[in-house]
mmCIF file of C-alpha atoms in Angstrom:
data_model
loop_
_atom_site.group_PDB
_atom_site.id
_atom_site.type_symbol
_atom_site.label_atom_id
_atom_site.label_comp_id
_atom_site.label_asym_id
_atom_site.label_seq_id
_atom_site.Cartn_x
_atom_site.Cartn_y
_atom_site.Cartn_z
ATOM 1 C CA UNK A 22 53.917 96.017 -22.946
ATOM 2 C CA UNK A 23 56.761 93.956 -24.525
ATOM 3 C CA UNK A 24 55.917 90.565 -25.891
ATOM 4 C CA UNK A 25 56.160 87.854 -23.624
ATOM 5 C CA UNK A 26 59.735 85.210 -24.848
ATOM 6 C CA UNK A 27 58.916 81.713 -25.606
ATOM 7 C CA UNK A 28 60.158 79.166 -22.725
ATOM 8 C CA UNK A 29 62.116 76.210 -24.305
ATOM 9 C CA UNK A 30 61.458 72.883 -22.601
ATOM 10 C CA UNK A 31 63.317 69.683 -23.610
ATOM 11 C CA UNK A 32 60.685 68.833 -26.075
ATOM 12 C CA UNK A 33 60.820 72.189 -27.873
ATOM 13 C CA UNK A 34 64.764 71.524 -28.213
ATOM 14 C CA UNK A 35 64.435 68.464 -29.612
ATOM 15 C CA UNK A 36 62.242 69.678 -32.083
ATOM 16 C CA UNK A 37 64.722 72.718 -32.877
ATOM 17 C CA UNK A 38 67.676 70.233 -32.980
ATOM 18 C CA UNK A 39 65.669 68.396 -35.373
ATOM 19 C CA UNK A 40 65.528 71.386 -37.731
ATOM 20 C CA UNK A 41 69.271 72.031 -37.340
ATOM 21 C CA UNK A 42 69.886 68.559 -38.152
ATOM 22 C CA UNK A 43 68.276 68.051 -41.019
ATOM 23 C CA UNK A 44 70.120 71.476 -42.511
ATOM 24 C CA UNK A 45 73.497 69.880 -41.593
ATOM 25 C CA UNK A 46 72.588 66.537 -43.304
ATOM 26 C CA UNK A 47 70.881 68.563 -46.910
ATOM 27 C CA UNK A 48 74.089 71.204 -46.557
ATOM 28 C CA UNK A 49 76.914 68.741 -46.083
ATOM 29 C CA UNK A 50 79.755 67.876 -48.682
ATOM 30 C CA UNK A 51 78.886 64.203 -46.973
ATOM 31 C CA UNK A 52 75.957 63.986 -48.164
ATOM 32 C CA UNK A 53 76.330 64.034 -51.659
ATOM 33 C CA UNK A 54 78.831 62.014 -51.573
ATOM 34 C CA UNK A 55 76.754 59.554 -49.615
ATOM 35 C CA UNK A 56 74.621 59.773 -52.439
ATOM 36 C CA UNK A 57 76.863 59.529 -55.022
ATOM 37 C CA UNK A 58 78.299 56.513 -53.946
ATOM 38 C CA UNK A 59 74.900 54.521 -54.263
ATOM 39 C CA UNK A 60 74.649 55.584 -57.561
ATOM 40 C CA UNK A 61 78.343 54.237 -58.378
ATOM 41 C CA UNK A 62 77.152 51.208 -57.092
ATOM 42 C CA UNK A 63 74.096 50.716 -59.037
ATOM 43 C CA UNK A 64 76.022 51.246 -62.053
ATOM 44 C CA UNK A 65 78.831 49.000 -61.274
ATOM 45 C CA UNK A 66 75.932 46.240 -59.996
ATOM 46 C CA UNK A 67 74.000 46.113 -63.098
ATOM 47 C CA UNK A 68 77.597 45.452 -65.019
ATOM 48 C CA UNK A 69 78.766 43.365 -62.733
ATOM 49 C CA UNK A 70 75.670 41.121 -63.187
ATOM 50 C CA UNK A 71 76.185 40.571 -66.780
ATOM 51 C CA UNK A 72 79.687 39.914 -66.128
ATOM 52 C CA UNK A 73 79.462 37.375 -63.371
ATOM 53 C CA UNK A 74 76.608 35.053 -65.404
ATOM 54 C CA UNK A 75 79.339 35.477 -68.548
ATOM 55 C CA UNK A 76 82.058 34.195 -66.243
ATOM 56 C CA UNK A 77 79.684 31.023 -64.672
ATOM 57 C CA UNK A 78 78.498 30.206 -68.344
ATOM 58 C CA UNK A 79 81.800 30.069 -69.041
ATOM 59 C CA UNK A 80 82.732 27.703 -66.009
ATOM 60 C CA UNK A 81 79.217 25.859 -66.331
ATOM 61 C CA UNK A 82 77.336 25.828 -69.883
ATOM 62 C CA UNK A 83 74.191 25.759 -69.951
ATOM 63 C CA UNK A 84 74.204 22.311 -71.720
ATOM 64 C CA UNK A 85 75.649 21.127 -68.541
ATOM 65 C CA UNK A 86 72.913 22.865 -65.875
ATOM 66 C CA UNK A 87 70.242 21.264 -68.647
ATOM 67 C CA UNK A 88 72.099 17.858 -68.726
ATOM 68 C CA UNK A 89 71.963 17.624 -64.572
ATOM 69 C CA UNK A 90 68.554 19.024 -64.473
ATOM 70 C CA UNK A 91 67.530 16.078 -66.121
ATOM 71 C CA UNK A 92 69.564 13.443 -64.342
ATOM 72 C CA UNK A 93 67.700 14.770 -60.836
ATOM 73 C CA UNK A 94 64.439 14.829 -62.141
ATOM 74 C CA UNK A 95 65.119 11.155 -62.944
ATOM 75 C CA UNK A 96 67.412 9.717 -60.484
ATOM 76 C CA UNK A 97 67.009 12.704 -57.833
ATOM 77 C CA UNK A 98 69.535 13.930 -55.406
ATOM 78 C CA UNK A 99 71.738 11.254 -57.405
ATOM 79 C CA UNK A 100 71.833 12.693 -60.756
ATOM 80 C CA UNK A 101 73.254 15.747 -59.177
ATOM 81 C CA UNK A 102 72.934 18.734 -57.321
ATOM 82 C CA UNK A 103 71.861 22.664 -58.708
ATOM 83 C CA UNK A 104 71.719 25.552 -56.649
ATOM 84 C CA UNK A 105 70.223 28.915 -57.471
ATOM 85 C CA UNK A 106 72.243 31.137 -56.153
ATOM 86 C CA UNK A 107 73.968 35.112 -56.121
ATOM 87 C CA UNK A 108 76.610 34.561 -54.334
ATOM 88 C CA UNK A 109 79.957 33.777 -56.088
ATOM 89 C CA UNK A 110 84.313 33.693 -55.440
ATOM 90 C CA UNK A 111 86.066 34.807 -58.334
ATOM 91 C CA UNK A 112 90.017 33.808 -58.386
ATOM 92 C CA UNK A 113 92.668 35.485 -59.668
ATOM 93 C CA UNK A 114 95.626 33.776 -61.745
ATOM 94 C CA UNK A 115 98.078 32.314 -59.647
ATOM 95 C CA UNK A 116 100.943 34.700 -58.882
ATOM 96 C CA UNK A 117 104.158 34.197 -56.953
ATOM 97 C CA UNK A 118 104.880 35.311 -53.634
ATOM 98 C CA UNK A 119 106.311 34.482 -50.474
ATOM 99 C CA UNK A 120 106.067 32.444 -47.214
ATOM 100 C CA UNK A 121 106.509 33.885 -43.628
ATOM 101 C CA UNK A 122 110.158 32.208 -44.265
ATOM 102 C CA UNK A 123 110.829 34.270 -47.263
ATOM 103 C CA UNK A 124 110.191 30.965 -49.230
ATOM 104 C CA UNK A 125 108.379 31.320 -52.519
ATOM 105 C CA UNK A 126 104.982 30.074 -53.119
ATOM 106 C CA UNK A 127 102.312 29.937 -55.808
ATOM 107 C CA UNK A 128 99.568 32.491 -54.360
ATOM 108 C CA UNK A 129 95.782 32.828 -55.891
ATOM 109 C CA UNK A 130 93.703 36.021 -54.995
ATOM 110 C CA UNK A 131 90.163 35.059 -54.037
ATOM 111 C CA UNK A 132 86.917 37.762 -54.376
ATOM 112 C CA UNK A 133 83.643 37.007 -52.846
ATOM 113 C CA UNK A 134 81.035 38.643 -54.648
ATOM 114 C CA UNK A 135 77.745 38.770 -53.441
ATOM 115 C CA UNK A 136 74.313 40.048 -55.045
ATOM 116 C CA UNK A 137 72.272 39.905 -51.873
ATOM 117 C CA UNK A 138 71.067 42.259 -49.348
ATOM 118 C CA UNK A 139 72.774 42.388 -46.210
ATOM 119 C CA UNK A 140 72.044 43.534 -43.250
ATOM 120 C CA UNK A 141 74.821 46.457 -42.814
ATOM 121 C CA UNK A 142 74.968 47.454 -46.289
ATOM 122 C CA UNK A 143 71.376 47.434 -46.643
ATOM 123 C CA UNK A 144 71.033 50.240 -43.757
ATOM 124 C CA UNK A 145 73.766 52.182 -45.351
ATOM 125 C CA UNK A 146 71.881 51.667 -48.852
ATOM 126 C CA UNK A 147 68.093 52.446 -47.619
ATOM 127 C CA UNK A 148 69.082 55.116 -45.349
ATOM 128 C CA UNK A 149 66.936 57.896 -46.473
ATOM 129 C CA UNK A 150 63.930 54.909 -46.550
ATOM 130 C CA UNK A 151 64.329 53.985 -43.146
ATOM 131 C CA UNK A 152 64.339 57.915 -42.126
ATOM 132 C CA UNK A 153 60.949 58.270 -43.813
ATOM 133 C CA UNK A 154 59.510 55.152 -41.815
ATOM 134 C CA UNK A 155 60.294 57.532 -38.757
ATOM 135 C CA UNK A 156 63.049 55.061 -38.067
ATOM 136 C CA UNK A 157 67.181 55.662 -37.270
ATOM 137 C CA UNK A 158 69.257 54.264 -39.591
ATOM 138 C CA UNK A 159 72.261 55.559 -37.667
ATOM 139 C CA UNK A 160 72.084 53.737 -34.971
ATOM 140 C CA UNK A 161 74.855 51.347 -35.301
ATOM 141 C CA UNK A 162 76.917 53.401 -36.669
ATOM 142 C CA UNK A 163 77.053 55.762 -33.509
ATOM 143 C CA UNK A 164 78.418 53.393 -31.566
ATOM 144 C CA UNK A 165 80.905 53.293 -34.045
ATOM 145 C CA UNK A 166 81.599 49.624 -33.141
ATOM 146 C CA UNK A 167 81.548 49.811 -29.099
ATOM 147 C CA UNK A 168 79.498 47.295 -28.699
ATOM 148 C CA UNK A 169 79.006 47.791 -24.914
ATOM 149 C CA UNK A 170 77.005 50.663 -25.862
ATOM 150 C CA UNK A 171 74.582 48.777 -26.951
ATOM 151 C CA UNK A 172 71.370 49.628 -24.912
ATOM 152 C CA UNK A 173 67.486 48.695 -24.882
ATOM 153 C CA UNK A 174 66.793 50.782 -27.226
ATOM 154 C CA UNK A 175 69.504 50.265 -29.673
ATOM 155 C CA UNK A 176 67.889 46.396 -29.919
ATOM 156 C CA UNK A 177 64.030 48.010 -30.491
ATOM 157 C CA UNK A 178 65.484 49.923 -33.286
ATOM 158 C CA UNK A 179 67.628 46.727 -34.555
ATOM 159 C CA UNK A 180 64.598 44.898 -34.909
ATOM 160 C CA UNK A 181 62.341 47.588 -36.379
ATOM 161 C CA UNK A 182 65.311 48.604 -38.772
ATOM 162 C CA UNK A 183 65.318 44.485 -39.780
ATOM 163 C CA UNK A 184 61.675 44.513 -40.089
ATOM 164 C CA UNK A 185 61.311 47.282 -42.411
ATOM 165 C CA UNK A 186 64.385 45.555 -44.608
ATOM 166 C CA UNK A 187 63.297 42.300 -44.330
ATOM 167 C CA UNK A 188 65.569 40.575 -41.917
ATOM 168 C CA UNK A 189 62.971 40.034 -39.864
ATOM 169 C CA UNK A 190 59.200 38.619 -40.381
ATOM 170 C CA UNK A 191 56.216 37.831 -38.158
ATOM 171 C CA UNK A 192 52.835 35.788 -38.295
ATOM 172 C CA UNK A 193 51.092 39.162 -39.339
ATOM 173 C CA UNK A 194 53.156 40.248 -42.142
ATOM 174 C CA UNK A 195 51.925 39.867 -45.842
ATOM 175 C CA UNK A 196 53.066 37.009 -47.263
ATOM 176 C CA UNK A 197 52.279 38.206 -50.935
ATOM 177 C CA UNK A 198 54.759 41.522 -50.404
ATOM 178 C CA UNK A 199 57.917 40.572 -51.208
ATOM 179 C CA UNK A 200 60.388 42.445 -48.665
ATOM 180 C CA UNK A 201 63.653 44.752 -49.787
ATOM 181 C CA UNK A 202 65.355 41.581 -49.044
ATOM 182 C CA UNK A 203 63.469 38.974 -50.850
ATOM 183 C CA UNK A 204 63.333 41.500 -53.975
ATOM 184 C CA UNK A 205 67.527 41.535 -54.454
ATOM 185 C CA UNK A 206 67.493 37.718 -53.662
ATOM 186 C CA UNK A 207 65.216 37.416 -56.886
ATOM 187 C CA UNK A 208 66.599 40.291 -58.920
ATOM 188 C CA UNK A 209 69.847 38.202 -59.855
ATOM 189 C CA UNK A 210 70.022 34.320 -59.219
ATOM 190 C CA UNK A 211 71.834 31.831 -61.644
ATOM 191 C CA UNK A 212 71.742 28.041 -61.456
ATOM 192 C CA UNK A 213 75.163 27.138 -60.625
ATOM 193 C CA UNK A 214 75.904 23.167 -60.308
ATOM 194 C CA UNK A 215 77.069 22.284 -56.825
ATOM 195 C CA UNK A 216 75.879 22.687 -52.919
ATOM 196 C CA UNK A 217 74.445 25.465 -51.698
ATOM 197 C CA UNK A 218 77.620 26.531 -49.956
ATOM 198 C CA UNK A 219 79.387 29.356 -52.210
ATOM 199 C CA UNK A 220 82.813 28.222 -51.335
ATOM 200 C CA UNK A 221 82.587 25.212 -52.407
ATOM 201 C CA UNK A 222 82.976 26.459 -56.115
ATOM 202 C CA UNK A 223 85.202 28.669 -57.311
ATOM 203 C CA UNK A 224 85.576 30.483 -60.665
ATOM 204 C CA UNK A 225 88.751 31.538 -62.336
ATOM 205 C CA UNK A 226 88.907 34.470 -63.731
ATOM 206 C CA UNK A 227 91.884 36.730 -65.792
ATOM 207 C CA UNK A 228 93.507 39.830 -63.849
ATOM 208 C CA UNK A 229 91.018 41.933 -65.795
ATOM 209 C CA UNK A 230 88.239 40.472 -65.037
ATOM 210 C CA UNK A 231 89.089 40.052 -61.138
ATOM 211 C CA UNK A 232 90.362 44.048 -61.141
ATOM 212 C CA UNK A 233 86.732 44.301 -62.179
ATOM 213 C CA UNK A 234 84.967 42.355 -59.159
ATOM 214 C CA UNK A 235 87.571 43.700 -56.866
ATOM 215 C CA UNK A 236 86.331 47.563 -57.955
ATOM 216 C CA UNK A 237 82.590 46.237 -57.393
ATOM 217 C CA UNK A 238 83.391 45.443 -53.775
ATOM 218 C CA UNK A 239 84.903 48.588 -53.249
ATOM 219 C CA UNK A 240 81.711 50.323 -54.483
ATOM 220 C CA UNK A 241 79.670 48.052 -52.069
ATOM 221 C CA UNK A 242 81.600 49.154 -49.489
ATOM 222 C CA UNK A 243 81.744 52.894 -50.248
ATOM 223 C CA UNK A 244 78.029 53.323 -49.518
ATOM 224 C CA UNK A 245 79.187 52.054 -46.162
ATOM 225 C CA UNK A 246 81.814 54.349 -45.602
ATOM 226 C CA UNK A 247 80.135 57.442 -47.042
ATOM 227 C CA UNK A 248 77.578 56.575 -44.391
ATOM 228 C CA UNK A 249 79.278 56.082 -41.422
ATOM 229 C CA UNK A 250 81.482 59.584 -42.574
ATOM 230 C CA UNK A 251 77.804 61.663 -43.266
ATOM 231 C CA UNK A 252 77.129 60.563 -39.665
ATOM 232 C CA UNK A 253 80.466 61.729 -38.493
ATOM 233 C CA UNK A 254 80.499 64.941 -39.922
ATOM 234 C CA UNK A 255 76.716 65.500 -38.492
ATOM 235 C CA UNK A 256 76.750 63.986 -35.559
ATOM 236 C CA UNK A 257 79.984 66.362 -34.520
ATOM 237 C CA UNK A 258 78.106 69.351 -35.011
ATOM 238 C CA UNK A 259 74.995 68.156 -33.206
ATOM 239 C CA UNK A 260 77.012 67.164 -30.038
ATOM 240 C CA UNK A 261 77.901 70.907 -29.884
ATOM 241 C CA UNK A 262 74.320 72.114 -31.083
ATOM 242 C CA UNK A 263 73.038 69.952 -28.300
ATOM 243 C CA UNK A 264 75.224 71.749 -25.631
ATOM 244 C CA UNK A 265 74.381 75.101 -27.071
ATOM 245 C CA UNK A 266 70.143 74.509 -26.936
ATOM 246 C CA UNK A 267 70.841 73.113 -23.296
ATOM 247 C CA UNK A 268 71.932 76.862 -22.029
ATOM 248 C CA UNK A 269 69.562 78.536 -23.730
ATOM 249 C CA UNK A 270 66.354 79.022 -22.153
ATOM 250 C CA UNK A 271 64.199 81.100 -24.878
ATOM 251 C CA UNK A 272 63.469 80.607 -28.227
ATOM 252 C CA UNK A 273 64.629 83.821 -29.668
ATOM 253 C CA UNK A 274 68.033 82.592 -28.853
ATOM 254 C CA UNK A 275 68.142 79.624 -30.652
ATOM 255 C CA UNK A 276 66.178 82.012 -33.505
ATOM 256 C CA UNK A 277 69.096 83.663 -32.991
ATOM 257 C CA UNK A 278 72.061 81.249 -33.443
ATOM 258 C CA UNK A 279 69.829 79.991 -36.790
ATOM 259 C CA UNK A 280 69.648 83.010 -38.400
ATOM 260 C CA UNK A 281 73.464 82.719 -38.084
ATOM 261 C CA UNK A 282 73.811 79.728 -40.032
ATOM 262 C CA UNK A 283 71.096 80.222 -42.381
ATOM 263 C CA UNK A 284 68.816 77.810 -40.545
ATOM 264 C CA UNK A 285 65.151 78.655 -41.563
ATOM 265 C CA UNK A 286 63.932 78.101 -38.544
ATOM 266 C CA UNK A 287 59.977 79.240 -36.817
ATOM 267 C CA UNK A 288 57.963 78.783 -33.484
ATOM 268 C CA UNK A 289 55.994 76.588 -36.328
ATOM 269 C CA UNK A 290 57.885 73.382 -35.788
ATOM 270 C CA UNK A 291 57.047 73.844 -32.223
ATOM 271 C CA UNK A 292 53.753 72.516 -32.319
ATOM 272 C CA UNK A 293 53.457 69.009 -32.102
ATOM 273 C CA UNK A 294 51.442 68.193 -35.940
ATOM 274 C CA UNK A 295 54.284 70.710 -37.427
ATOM 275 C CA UNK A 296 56.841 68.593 -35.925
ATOM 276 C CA UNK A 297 55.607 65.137 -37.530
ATOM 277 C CA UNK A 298 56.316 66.351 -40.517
ATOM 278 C CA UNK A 299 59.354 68.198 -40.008
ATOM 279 C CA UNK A 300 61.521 66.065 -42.009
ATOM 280 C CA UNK A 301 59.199 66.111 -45.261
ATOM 281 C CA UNK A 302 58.952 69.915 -44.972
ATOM 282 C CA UNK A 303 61.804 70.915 -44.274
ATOM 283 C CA UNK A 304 62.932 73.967 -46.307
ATOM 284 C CA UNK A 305 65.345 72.399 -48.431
ATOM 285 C CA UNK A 306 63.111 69.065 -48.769
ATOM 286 C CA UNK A 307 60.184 71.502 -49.692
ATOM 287 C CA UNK A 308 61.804 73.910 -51.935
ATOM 288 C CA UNK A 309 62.916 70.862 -54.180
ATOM 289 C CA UNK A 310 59.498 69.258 -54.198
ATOM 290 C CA UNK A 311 58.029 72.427 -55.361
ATOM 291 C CA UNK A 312 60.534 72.720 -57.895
ATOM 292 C CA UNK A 313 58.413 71.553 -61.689
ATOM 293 C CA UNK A 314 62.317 69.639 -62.461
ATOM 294 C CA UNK A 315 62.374 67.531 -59.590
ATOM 295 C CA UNK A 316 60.387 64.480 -60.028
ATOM 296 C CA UNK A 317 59.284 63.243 -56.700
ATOM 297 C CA UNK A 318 60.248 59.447 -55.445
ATOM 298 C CA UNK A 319 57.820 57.030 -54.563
ATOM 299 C CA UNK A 320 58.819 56.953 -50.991
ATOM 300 C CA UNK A 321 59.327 60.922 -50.911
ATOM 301 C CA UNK A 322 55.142 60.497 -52.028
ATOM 302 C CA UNK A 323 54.019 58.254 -49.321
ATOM 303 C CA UNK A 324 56.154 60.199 -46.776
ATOM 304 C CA UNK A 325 54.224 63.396 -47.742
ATOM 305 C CA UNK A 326 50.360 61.782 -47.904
ATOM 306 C CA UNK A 327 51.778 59.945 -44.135
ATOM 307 C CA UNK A 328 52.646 63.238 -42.532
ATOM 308 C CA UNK A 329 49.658 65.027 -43.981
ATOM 309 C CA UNK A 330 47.769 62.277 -42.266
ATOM 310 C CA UNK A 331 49.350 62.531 -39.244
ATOM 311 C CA UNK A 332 48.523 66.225 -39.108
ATOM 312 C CA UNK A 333 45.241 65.721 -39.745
ATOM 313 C CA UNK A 334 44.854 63.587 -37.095
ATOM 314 C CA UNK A 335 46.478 65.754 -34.733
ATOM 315 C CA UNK A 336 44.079 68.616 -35.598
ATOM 316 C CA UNK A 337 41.140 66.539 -35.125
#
């Protein structure tokens, strides 16, 4: 009697697309250099912070910051103002150039540096964090900036993206955790004299110097870029995946089409307490984490004991 074919419901091809996925994501070119680019940028950060308090010492001694410290603590607001602050505009040296008349005109170069988490960045930056939390960190970069496309659920994820980051707090968070936010607002601040405004003071820097803040900004927004190209590159295949699973109405086909690509792919991740942790398990995610030279990350740990949970949960 032959074997009876497994039925695919919508379900079951959402859990197979899930397995393709992830292989496009650990397989693509895109993804390392997604990866790579964070890395740039934590090198390039950690300089750039030495650099930047060098340049406002420069501008601002610390004499000075002491001198006004003292003068509010006696006469207040009127002794002066200090503001701790990472956020800073870096100016070139003047340089000639011309008016919309062809007229010359003395031109200076302004770079806004900032040491803070922000919102876009950050998603770009903790996007293999947020996917662990079982949350999408694509999602505004699918609508690749069609903002009519912006639907219900878009918004839910929004907010539980912020959450998770920081952007956004309730009455029942822990007040004692610092968030991912709050932690880069206090991993670099200096005491700069003026308003709280970062405009308002300005820092001159040589060409050097402002090549160097102008490369940092680059970096910043490579880890953008490298994200919204990973998602590109994925997302194109999984638009045609997603066609493909829709005609097929047994699982041995979609077996089929993965041993094709060199998907590892089983009726295992079928079940429902497979599935939860498909993303941990996943045979490229697993093979590295039984690998003795890969250390394991703190989130790739709590990911693991969360979806061993979850399956044990599911079984009981």
């Amino acid at each position: 009697m032959p074997e009876k074919r497994l039925t695919l419901n919508s379900e079951k091809r959402k859990a197979i697309a899930d397995v393709f996925q992830n292989h496009f994501e650990q397989t693509s070119p895109k993804f390392e250099l997604h990866k790579k680019s964070i890395a740039d940028y934590n090198e390039a950060r950690t300089k750039m912070k030495v650099l930047a308090e060098t340049v406002v010492r420069h501008h601002q001694p610390q004499k000075d910051v002491d001198t006004i410290r003292s003068m509010i603590a006696k006469y207040n607001r009127s002794g002066g103002e200090l503001y701790d602050d990472n956020c800073f505009v870096f100016t070139s040296p003047p340089r000639m150039d011309t008016d919309y008349e062809g007229n010359p005109r003395e031109t200076v170069d302004e770079e806004h540096v900032k040491f803070e988490l922000k919102e876009e960045f950050a998603r770009s930056y903790y996007r293999d964090e947020i996917k662990a939390k079982g949350l999408n960190p694509d999602y505004h970069v699918a609508i690749n900036g069609n903002y009519d496309k912006r639907s219900p659920s878009y918004y839910t994820m929004e907010s539980q993206v912020n959450k998770f980051l920081g952007f956004e707090t309730s009455s029942n968070d822990n007040k004692t955790e610092l968030s991912l936010k709050d932690e880069w607002a206090k991993d670099f601040q200096l005491t700069t004299i003026g308003t709280s405004y970062c405009h308002s003071r300005m820092f001159a820097v040589d060409q050097e110097t402002f090549e160097m803040f102008k490369m940092y900004n680059s970096l910043r927004e490579n880890v953008k870029l490298t994200h919204e190209q990973l998602y590109n590159h994925v997302n194109g295949k999984m638009q045609k995946l997603t066609l493909g699973l829709k005609s097929y109405r047994y699982f041995d086909q979609a077996k089929s089409l993965a041993d094709k690509l060199g998907v590892a792919l089983n009726e295992g991740i079928l079940n429902e307490s497979s599935s939860m942790a498909l993303s941990v398990y996943s045979p490229e995610n697993l093979a590295d984490l039984l690998t003795d030279k890969v250390e394991q990350t703190r989130e790739e740990k709590i990911a693991i004991a969360r979806a061993v949970m979850q399956q044990q949960q599911s079984v009981n």
